[in-house]
């Protein structure tokens, strides 16, 4: 009886591991949301790119607010390290490998993309840019 | 206390000072009337020690009980949850007693350019925070920072660390302290003020981290 129970637990654990690998984790719903938005605005959309996301993360933009010309101004150039706000508070690392809960809450993601795209780029980000950004952070 | 005095007057009057009440008005007392001399009382040291101990016990108990209560008007309750989360993610969540209502409302009106950053909020979150700030602004509290910080600096009227009081109180803190890793910013009150979250800012609770000077 005990043996069967253990086997069951093992099977469930194995199943979970496979599903997790296949759908690449809890960030998937948000990525799908941005993918459907991207498709709606650009029929030629063909998926997100970590390289484009990294470029977005590291570029200095001329039209943002003077204190925050790039994402790295607060998040540092290493996504696996903690950042710091201008007022001195820690920011959890952006990389999913270090902060696994990131990009799992759509309202939170929209709030911070909404604020920080304005701060850094001086405009709203497109759905493609948001998806690229998350894809880059998933690879980190 | 009043009853004790009245009883004393009544007692003295029956003991012969019939004119005591009249004397209070005229200022003149009848002298020389025979007043029975007070009897010598024996010292009662055991009773005296007992009474002293009793008074001491009651006094200490009351003193401890009273000093454990918050002072009048001092905000000690926890901050509103939404306020603490939304306003505390980028900077120290300043207790609402640190600015008068009019300044909080001006801050809330300008969140899209909040000291150089976009800090916009969803309308329902913003209105909840507005209500909390309006009900707990400096006018509602009797603390020194609440009174003194209400005076703004006309050249930078919304910034707490630009107010004349803040500037005066921090005159002797070198700029390097704010730039240090232990403090990080002028607005990081809680880096040095142990009671910053209550808005009380007791001088006894200040402790500048030693690392800030290295």
XYZ file of C-alpha atoms in Angstrom:
354
model
C 0.000 0.000 0.000
C 2.759 2.375 1.015
C 4.756 1.428 -2.076
C 1.849 2.219 -4.409
C 1.378 5.572 -2.718
C 5.006 6.470 -3.257
C 4.864 5.412 -6.857
C 1.804 7.645 -7.331
C 3.606 10.644 -5.902
C 6.594 9.994 -8.144
C 4.349 9.728 -11.205
C 2.602 12.995 -10.401
C 5.932 14.732 -9.825
C 7.245 13.436 -13.154
C 4.098 14.606 -14.952
C 4.409 18.074 -13.432
C 8.055 18.318 -14.467
C 7.180 17.446 -18.060
C 4.274 19.919 -18.249
C 6.426 22.659 -16.751
C 9.148 22.104 -19.307
C 6.649 22.004 -22.172
C 4.807 25.229 -21.333
C 7.913 26.945 -19.890
C 6.254 27.815 -16.628
C 3.945 30.346 -15.036
C 5.026 33.201 -17.340
C 3.302 31.528 -20.274
C -0.174 33.124 -19.869
C 1.276 36.634 -19.938
C 3.434 35.831 -22.969
C 0.361 34.449 -24.732
C -1.551 37.608 -23.863
C 1.150 39.820 -25.397
C 1.444 37.476 -28.390
C -2.270 37.813 -29.158
C -2.016 41.606 -28.795
C 1.026 41.656 -31.071
C -0.751 39.559 -33.709
C -3.758 41.857 -33.595
C -1.680 44.944 -34.329
C 0.791 43.317 -36.730
C -0.335 40.337 -38.845
C 3.310 39.636 -39.742
C 4.208 38.976 -36.080
C 6.178 35.750 -35.843
C 7.115 35.289 -32.191
C 9.197 37.019 -29.535
C 12.972 37.300 -29.505
C 15.297 37.297 -26.515
C 17.913 39.199 -28.570
C 15.492 42.049 -29.289
C 14.529 41.982 -25.607
C 18.153 42.302 -24.540
C 18.657 45.182 -26.966
C 15.608 46.940 -25.474
C 16.955 46.344 -21.970
C 20.410 47.794 -22.684
C 19.648 50.668 -25.079
C 19.875 54.290 -23.920
C 16.864 56.189 -25.202
C 16.935 59.940 -25.836
C 13.258 60.670 -25.166
C 12.775 59.332 -21.637
C 13.096 61.225 -18.389
C 16.619 62.528 -17.784
C 17.256 60.404 -14.684
C 16.225 57.147 -16.333
C 17.689 56.938 -19.862
C 17.714 53.098 -19.907
C 16.315 50.089 -18.053
C 19.798 49.498 -16.707
C 19.788 52.875 -14.915
C 17.834 51.226 -12.095
C 17.966 47.494 -12.868
C 21.790 47.400 -13.373
C 23.359 45.796 -16.442
C 23.039 42.314 -14.889
C 19.415 41.108 -14.806
C 20.336 38.536 -12.162
C 21.357 41.243 -9.682
C 19.109 43.407 -7.495
C 18.523 46.910 -8.776
C 17.909 50.112 -6.887
C 15.292 52.834 -7.305
C 16.353 56.481 -7.403
C 14.934 56.781 -3.880
C 17.137 53.980 -2.597
C 14.869 50.939 -2.431
C 15.972 47.507 -3.618
C 14.403 46.148 -6.787
C 14.212 42.363 -7.053
C 16.273 40.956 -9.918
C 14.475 40.906 -13.273
C 15.767 37.470 -14.376
C 13.201 34.695 -13.931
C 15.913 32.285 -12.768
C 16.407 34.479 -9.665
C 12.868 35.912 -9.288
C 10.580 33.088 -10.423
C 7.398 35.008 -9.571
C 8.077 37.773 -12.066
C 5.790 38.183 -15.123
C 3.070 35.997 -13.613
C 0.673 38.834 -12.694
C -0.713 40.675 -15.706
C -1.921 43.717 -13.752
C 1.487 44.147 -12.122
C 3.341 43.741 -15.408
C 1.076 46.241 -17.165
C 1.478 48.722 -14.307
C 5.264 48.703 -14.450
C 5.575 48.530 -18.253
C 3.124 51.421 -18.336
C 5.169 53.545 -15.970
C 8.676 52.584 -16.968
C 8.262 52.622 -20.743
C 7.193 56.249 -20.269
C 10.128 56.923 -17.951
C 12.776 55.324 -20.148
C 11.494 55.437 -23.748
C 9.208 58.439 -23.440
C 6.362 56.449 -25.004
C 4.306 53.319 -24.465
C 5.888 49.975 -25.315
C 4.373 47.774 -27.979
C 3.121 44.289 -27.118
C 6.034 42.889 -29.131
C 8.535 44.847 -27.055
C 6.954 43.644 -23.794
C 6.993 40.021 -24.994
C 10.604 40.358 -26.181
C 11.582 41.783 -22.794
C 9.981 38.898 -20.882
C 11.482 36.357 -23.285
C 14.935 37.822 -22.622
C 14.369 37.679 -18.868
C 13.191 34.062 -19.132
C 16.518 33.218 -20.768
C 18.497 34.825 -17.931
C -8.646 67.401 47.198
C -11.417 70.014 47.406
C -13.428 67.860 49.807
C -10.320 67.431 51.994
C -9.860 71.208 52.251
C -13.521 71.818 53.074
C -13.435 69.126 55.763
C -10.295 70.724 57.201
C -11.994 74.103 57.374
C -15.031 72.550 59.053
C -12.825 70.702 61.539
C -10.827 73.825 62.472
C -14.024 75.836 62.847
C -15.387 73.361 65.399
C -12.032 73.364 67.229
C -12.372 77.056 68.069
C -11.367 79.032 64.997
C -14.941 80.147 64.588
C -13.822 83.083 62.473
C -11.766 81.064 59.974
C -14.180 81.515 57.047
C -14.610 85.189 57.809
C -10.798 85.532 57.951
C -10.557 84.251 54.387
C -12.520 87.303 53.289
C -11.198 89.997 55.640
C -7.655 88.659 55.978
C -7.844 89.118 59.773
C -7.796 86.306 62.282
C -8.653 86.435 65.917
C -5.457 85.863 67.881
C -4.910 84.447 71.345
C -7.968 82.277 71.610
C -7.305 79.115 73.477
C -6.651 76.363 71.033
C -6.050 73.026 72.578
C -2.441 72.028 71.906
C -1.970 69.138 69.520
C -1.134 65.907 71.289
C 2.274 64.445 70.562
C 1.882 61.420 68.331
C 4.138 58.408 68.710
C 6.270 57.536 65.691
C 5.014 54.418 63.942
C 7.948 53.335 61.739
C 6.468 50.006 60.630
C 3.263 51.618 59.452
C 5.278 54.389 57.786
C 7.450 51.924 55.874
C 4.354 49.981 54.865
C 2.659 53.135 53.568
C 5.777 54.168 51.661
C 6.050 50.743 50.026
C 2.377 50.824 49.110
C 2.699 54.261 47.494
C 5.831 53.169 45.672
C 4.144 50.017 44.362
C 1.116 51.935 43.104
C 3.295 54.701 41.647
C 5.573 52.343 39.748
C 2.661 50.340 38.417
C 0.849 53.453 37.208
C 4.032 54.900 35.758
C 4.782 51.774 33.763
C 1.190 51.480 32.574
C 1.054 55.102 31.423
C 4.451 55.098 29.735
C 3.527 52.045 27.686
C 0.641 53.951 26.130
C 1.224 55.919 22.948
C 1.481 59.664 23.470
C -1.535 61.694 22.488
C -1.963 62.092 18.744
C 1.084 60.051 17.811
C 0.387 57.851 14.819
C 1.515 54.363 15.754
C -0.952 52.183 13.915
C 0.229 50.285 10.835
C 0.030 52.114 7.513
C -2.867 51.424 5.194
C -2.049 48.254 3.258
C -2.684 49.659 -0.221
C -0.815 52.869 0.584
C 2.175 50.982 1.987
C 2.335 48.677 -1.036
C 1.846 51.253 -3.783
C 3.851 54.113 -2.275
C 6.459 51.915 -0.642
C 7.679 50.027 -3.691
C 9.981 52.802 -4.951
C 10.678 54.774 -1.771
C 10.162 54.678 1.977
C 6.403 54.823 2.590
C 6.191 58.249 4.222
C 3.602 58.240 7.034
C 0.691 60.512 6.052
C 1.330 62.723 9.103
C 4.444 64.106 7.390
C 2.556 66.430 5.034
C -0.587 68.523 5.227
C -3.620 67.484 3.255
C -3.175 70.108 0.538
C 0.350 68.849 -0.230
C -0.771 65.206 -0.429
C -3.535 66.153 -2.835
C -1.069 68.100 -5.008
C 1.225 65.046 -5.042
C -1.650 62.771 -6.035
C -2.608 65.194 -8.834
C 0.883 65.011 -10.299
C 1.701 61.298 -10.222
C 2.467 61.163 -13.950
C 5.542 63.295 -13.211
C 6.356 62.322 -9.641
C 9.750 63.935 -8.917
C 10.899 63.044 -12.413
C 9.218 59.657 -12.757
C 5.901 58.358 -13.964
C 4.179 56.889 -10.895
C 0.635 56.713 -12.279
C -1.923 54.572 -10.478
C -5.141 52.903 -11.500
C -8.053 55.276 -10.716
C -9.587 53.051 -8.014
C -6.227 52.596 -6.263
C -5.530 56.326 -6.485
C -8.867 57.276 -4.939
C -8.424 54.799 -2.068
C -5.007 56.314 -1.317
C -6.393 59.861 -1.587
C -9.050 59.073 0.997
C -6.506 57.538 3.359
C -4.166 60.524 3.034
C -6.970 63.050 3.527
C -8.054 61.317 6.728
C -4.550 61.010 8.184
C -2.673 64.097 7.012
C -0.518 66.285 9.276
C -3.527 68.246 10.564
C -4.768 65.108 12.338
C -1.670 64.506 14.440
C 0.096 66.205 17.295
C 3.710 65.365 16.551
C 6.588 67.742 16.006
C 7.280 66.641 12.411
C 3.572 66.977 11.578
C 3.586 70.587 12.774
C 6.981 71.679 11.502
C 7.062 69.957 8.107
C 3.797 71.645 7.165
C 5.788 74.718 6.144
C 6.896 74.130 2.554
C 9.866 75.395 0.597
C 8.329 77.675 -2.063
C 11.024 76.696 -4.565
C 10.272 72.957 -4.265
C 6.935 72.880 -2.448
C 6.153 69.158 -2.673
C 9.486 67.712 -1.590
C 9.726 66.667 2.060
C 13.524 66.887 2.083
C 13.361 70.477 0.797
C 11.229 71.833 3.630
C 12.962 74.406 5.875
C 12.499 72.167 8.934
C 13.984 69.089 7.285
C 16.909 71.110 5.995
C 17.549 72.696 9.385
C 17.404 69.387 11.255
C 19.835 67.693 8.812
C 22.316 70.590 8.481
C 25.181 68.656 10.017
C 24.718 65.427 8.077
C 27.309 65.294 5.273
C 26.062 64.525 1.744
C 28.256 61.425 1.667
C 25.966 59.807 4.238
C 22.992 59.979 1.851
C 25.081 58.577 -0.986
C 26.410 55.686 1.102
C 25.163 52.163 0.506
C 23.766 52.058 4.041
C 21.437 55.050 3.520
C 21.206 55.529 -0.276
C 18.887 58.554 -0.410
C 17.819 61.654 1.484
C 14.282 60.338 1.613
C 15.224 56.980 3.145
C 14.112 58.123 6.618
C 14.112 54.630 8.081
C 17.824 54.189 7.424
C 18.554 56.316 10.513
C 15.228 56.912 12.285
C 14.159 53.714 14.041
C 10.595 54.999 14.508
C 10.219 56.548 11.043
C 7.278 54.339 10.116
C 5.205 55.835 12.941
C 5.918 59.426 11.893
C 7.062 60.286 15.390
C 10.817 60.815 14.766
C 11.910 60.784 18.383
C 15.494 62.130 18.704
C 16.247 59.114 20.917
C 15.486 56.773 18.031
C 18.136 58.171 15.669
C 21.015 55.910 14.816
C 23.096 56.742 11.755
C 24.587 53.486 10.469
C 28.330 53.442 11.032
C 28.864 52.129 7.527
C 27.459 55.403 6.215
C 30.667 57.146 7.255
C 33.095 54.643 5.750
